[in-house]
mmCIF file of C-alpha atoms in Angstrom:
data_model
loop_
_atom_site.group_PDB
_atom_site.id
_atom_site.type_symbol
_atom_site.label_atom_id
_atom_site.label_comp_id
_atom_site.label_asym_id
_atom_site.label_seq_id
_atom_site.Cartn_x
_atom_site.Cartn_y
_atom_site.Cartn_z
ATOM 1 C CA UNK A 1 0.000 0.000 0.000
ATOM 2 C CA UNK A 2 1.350 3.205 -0.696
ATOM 3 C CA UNK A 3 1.616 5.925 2.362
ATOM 4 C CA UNK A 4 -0.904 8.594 2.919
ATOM 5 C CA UNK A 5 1.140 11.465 1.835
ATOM 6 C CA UNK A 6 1.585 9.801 -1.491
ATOM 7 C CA UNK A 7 -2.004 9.451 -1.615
ATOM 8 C CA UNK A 8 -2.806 12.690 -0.983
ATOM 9 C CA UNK A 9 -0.267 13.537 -3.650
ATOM 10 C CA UNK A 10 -2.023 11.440 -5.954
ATOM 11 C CA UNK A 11 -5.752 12.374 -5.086
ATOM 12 C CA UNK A 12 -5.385 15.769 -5.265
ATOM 13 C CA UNK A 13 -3.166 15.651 -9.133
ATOM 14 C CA UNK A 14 -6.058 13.382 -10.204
ATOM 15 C CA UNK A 15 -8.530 16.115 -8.726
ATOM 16 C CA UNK A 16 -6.528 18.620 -10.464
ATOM 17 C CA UNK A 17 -6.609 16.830 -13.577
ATOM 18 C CA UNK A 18 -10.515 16.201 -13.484
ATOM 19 C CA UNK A 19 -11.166 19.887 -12.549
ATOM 20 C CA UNK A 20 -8.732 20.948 -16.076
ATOM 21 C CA UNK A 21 -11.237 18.789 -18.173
ATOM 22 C CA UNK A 22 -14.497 20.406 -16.820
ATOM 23 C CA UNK A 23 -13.556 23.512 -15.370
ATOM 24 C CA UNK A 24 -10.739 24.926 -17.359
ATOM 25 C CA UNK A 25 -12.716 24.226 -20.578
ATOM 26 C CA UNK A 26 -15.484 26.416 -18.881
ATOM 27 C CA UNK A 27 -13.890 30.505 -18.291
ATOM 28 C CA UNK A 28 -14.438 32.223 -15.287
ATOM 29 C CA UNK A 29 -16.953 34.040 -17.227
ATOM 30 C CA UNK A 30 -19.064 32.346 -17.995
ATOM 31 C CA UNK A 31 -19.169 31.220 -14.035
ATOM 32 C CA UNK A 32 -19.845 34.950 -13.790
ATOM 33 C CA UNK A 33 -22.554 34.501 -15.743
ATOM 34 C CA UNK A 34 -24.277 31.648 -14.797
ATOM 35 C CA UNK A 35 -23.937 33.246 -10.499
ATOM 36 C CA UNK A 36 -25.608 36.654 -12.514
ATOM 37 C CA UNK A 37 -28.398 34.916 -13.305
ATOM 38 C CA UNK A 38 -28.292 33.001 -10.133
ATOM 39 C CA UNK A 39 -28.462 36.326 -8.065
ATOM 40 C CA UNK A 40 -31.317 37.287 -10.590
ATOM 41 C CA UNK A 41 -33.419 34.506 -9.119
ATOM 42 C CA UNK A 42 -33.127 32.164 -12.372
ATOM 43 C CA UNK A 43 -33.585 28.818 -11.607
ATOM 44 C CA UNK A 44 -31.338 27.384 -14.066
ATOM 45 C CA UNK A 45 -28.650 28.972 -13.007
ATOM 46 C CA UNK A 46 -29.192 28.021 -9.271
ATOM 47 C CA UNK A 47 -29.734 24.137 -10.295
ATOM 48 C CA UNK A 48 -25.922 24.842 -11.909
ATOM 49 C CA UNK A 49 -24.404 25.743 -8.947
ATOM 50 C CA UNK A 50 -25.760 23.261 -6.932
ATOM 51 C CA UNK A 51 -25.193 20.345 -9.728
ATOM 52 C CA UNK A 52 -21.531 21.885 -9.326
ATOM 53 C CA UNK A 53 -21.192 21.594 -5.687
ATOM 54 C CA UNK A 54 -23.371 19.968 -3.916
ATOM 55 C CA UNK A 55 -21.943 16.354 -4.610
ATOM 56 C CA UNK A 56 -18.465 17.616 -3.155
ATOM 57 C CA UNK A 57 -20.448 19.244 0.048
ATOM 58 C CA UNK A 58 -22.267 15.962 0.974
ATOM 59 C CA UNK A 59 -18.991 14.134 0.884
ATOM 60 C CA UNK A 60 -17.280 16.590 3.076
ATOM 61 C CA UNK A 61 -20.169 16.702 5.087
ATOM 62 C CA UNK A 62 -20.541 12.492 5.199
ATOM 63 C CA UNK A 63 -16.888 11.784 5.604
ATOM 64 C CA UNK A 64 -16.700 13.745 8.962
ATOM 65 C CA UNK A 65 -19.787 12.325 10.434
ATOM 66 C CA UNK A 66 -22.909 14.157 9.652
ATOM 67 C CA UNK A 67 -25.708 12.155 10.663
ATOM 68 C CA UNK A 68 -27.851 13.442 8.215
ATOM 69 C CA UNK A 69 -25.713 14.678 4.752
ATOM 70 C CA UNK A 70 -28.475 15.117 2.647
ATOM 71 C CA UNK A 71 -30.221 17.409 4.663
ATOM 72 C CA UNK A 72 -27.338 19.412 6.152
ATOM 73 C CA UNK A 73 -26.331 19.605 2.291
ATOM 74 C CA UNK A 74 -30.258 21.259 1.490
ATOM 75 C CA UNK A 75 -29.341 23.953 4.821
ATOM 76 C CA UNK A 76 -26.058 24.710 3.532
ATOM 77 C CA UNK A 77 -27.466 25.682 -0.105
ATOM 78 C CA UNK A 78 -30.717 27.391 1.166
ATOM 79 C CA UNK A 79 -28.045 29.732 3.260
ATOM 80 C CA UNK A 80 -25.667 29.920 0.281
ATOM 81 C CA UNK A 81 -28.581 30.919 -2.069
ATOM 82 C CA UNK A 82 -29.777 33.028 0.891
ATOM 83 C CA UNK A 83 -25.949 34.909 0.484
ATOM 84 C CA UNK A 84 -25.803 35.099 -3.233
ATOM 85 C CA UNK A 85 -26.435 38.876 -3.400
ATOM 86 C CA UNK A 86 -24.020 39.562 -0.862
ATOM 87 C CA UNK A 87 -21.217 37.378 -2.914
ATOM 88 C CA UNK A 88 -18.651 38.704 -5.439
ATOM 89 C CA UNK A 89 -16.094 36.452 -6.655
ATOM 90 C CA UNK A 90 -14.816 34.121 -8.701
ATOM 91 C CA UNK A 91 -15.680 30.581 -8.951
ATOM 92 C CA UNK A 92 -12.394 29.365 -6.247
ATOM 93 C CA UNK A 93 -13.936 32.023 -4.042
ATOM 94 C CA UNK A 94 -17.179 30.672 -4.864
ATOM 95 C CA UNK A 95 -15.992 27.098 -3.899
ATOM 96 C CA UNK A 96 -14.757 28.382 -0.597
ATOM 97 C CA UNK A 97 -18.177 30.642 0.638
ATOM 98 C CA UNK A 98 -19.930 27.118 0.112
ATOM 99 C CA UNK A 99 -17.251 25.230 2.125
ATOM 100 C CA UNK A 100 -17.377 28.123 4.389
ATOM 101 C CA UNK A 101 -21.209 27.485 5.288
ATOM 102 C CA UNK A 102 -20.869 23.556 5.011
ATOM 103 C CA UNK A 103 -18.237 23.665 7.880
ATOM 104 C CA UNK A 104 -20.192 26.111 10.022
ATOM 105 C CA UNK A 105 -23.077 23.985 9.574
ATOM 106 C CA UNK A 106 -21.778 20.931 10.444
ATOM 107 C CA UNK A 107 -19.992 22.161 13.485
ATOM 108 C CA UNK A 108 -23.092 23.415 14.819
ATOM 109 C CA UNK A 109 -24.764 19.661 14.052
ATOM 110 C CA UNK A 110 -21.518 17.579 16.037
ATOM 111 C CA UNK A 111 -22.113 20.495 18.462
ATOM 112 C CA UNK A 112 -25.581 19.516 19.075
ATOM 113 C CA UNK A 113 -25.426 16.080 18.983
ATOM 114 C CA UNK A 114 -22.206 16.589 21.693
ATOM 115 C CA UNK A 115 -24.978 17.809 24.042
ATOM 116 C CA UNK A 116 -27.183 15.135 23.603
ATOM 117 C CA UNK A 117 -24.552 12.072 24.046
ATOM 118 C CA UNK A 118 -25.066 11.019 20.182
ATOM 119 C CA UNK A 119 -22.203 9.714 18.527
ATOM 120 C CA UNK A 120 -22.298 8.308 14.801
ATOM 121 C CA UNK A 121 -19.570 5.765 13.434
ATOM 122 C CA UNK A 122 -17.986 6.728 10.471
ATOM 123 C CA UNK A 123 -19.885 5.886 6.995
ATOM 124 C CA UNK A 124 -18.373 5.571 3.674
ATOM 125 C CA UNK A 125 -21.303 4.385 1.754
ATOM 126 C CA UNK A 126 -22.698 6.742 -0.583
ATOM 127 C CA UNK A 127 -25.813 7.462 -1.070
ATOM 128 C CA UNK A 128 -27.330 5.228 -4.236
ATOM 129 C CA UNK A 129 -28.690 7.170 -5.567
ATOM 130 C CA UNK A 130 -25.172 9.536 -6.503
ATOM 131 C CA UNK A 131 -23.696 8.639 -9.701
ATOM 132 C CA UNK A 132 -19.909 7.712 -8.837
ATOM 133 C CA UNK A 133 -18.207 11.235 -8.712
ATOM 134 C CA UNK A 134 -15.233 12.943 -8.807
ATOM 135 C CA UNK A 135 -15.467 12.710 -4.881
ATOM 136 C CA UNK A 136 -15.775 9.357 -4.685
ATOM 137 C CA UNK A 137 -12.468 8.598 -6.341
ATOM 138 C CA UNK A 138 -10.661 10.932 -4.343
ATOM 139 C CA UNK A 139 -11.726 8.962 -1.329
ATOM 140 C CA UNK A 140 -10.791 5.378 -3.048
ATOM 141 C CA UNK A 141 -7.453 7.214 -3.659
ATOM 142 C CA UNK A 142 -6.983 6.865 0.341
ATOM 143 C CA UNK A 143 -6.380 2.748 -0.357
ATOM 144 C CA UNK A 144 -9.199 1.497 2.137
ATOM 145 C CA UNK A 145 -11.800 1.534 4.753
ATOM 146 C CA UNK A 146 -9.160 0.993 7.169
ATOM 147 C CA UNK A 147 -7.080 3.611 5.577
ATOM 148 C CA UNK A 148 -9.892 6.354 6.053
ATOM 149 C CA UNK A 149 -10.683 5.018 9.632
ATOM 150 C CA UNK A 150 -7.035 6.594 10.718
ATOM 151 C CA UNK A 151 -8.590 9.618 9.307
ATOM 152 C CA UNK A 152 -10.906 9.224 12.176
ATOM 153 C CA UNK A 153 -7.961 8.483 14.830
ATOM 154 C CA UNK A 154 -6.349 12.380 14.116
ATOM 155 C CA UNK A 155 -7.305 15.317 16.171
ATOM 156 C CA UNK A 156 -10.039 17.317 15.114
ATOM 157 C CA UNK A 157 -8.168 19.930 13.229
ATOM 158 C CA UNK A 158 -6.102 18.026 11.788
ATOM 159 C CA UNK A 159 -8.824 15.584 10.309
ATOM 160 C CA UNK A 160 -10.714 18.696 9.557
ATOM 161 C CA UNK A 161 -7.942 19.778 7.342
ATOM 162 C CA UNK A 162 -7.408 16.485 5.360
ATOM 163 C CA UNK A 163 -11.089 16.033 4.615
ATOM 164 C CA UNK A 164 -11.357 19.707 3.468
ATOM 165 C CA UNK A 165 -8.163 19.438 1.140
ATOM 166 C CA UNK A 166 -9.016 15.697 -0.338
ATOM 167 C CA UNK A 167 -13.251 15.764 -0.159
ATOM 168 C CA UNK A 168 -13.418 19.110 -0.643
ATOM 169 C CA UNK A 169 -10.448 19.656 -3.047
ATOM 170 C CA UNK A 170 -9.741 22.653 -1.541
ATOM 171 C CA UNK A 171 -6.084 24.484 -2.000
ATOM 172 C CA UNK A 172 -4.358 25.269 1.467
ATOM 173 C CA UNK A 173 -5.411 29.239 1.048
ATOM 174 C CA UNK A 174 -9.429 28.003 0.852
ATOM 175 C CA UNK A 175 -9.058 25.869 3.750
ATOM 176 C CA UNK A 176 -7.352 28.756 5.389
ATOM 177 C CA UNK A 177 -10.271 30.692 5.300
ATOM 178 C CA UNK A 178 -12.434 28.101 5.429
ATOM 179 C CA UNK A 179 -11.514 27.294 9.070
ATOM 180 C CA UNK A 180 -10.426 30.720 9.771
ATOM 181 C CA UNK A 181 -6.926 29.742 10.019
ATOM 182 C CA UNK A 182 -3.614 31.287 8.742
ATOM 183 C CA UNK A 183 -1.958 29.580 5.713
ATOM 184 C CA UNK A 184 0.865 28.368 7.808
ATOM 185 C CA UNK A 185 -1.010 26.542 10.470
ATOM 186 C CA UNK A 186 -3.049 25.027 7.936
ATOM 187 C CA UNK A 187 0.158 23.469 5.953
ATOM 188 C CA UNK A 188 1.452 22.475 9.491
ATOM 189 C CA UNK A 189 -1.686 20.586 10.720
ATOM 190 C CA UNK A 190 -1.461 18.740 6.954
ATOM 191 C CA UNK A 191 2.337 17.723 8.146
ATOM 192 C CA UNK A 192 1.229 16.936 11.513
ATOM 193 C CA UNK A 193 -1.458 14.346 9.674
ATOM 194 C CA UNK A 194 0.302 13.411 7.018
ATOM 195 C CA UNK A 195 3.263 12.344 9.383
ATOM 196 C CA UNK A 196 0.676 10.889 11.209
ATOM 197 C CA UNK A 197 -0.774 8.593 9.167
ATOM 198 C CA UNK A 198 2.298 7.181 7.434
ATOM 199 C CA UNK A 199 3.796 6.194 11.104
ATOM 200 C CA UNK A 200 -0.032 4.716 11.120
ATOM 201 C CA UNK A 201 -0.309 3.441 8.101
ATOM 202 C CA UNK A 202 3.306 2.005 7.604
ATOM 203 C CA UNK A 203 3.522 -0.486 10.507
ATOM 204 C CA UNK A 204 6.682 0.637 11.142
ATOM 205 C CA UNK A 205 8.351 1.188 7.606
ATOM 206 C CA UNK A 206 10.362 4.000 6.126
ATOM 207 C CA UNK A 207 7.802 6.456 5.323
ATOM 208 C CA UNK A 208 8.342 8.039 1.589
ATOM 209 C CA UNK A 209 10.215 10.781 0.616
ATOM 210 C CA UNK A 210 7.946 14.125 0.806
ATOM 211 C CA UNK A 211 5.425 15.349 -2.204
ATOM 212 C CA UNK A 212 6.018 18.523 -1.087
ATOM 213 C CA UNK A 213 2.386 19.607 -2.041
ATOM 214 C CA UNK A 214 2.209 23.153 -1.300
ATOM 215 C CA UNK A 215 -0.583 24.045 -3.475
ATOM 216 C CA UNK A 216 -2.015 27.007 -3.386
#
């Protein structure tokens, strides 16, 4: 099996490499035009959006234990639709305002159910009704289901951090603001992990040389 790091390395090239064949064919402008119409109250245009994002949300929102994605996923677009005339951007800072809302949403869910004694076990099935998606591979890229349980085993910020980056696809600067952190805490927490996992993951092996993923 091949150490988390290189994983990582690999999910988020092969994320890159999916978002060049649907995104880079598709301007920034005509992104602009489609959250115009959007803030215009078209309905088109708001189906496009979520289309676009909602399949990454759910999976953020899934892989660190939401006990109810789907609807959490339906909150988190009713606020960012809610938002749309107070957003100007481009489609990364697009992708972060959701990401921004998904995480403050599901904090205040874990924060609930951390008041009422509920805890939920990690689930990695998908919901059947999801064509497989771009989300879905990332995750496979991890190796296993034992592989993504050591996700579970990091500390919350860390985890937080590796979820956001390979789920979410998010470059360290998004996270950043995501979790209202500064760009170098963010890249140390991914070391922290990272180093983490491969002592984890190993059993004991030489861990492999460093991607050096600083992407930004």
């Amino acid at each position: 099996m091949a150490d988390p790091e290189s994983a990582l390395s690999r999910a988020t090239s092969r994320r890159r490499s999916s978002r060049a064949a649907s995104v880079d064919v598709v301007p920034d402008d005509a992104f602009q035009a489609v959250l115009l119409a959007a803030q215009s109250g078209a309905q088109w245009a708001c189906t496009n959006l979520w289309v676009d994002h909602a399949p990454a949300v759910m999976a953020f929102l899934r892989a660190r234990g939401s006990h109810e994605p789907e609807d959490l996923t339906s909150e988190v677009f009713l606020a960012v639709f809610d938002g749309l005339d107070r957003f100007h951007g481009d489609a990364a800072a697009f992708r972060t305002f959701v990401f921004t809302i998904a995480y403050r949403r599901l904090v205040d869910e874990l924060r609930r159910r951390s008041k009422r004694g509920h805890h939920v076990e990690w689930d990695d099935e998908l919901d059947e009704r999801r064509s497989p998606s771009a989300e879905q591979a990332a995750i496979d890229q991890l190796a296993d289901a034992s592989t993504r349980a050591l996700l579970e085993g990091l500390p919350p910020d860390q985890r937080d951090v590796m979820v956001l980056r390979i789920i979410g696809d998010l470059t360290v600067d998004q996270v950043a603001d995501v979790l209202g952190k500064r760009q170098g805490a963010v890249k140390a927490l991914q070391r922290r992990a990272l180093e983490s996992l491969r002592k984890k993951f190993s059993g004991g092996r030489t861990p492999g040389a460093s991607s050096g993923d600083s992407r930004e």
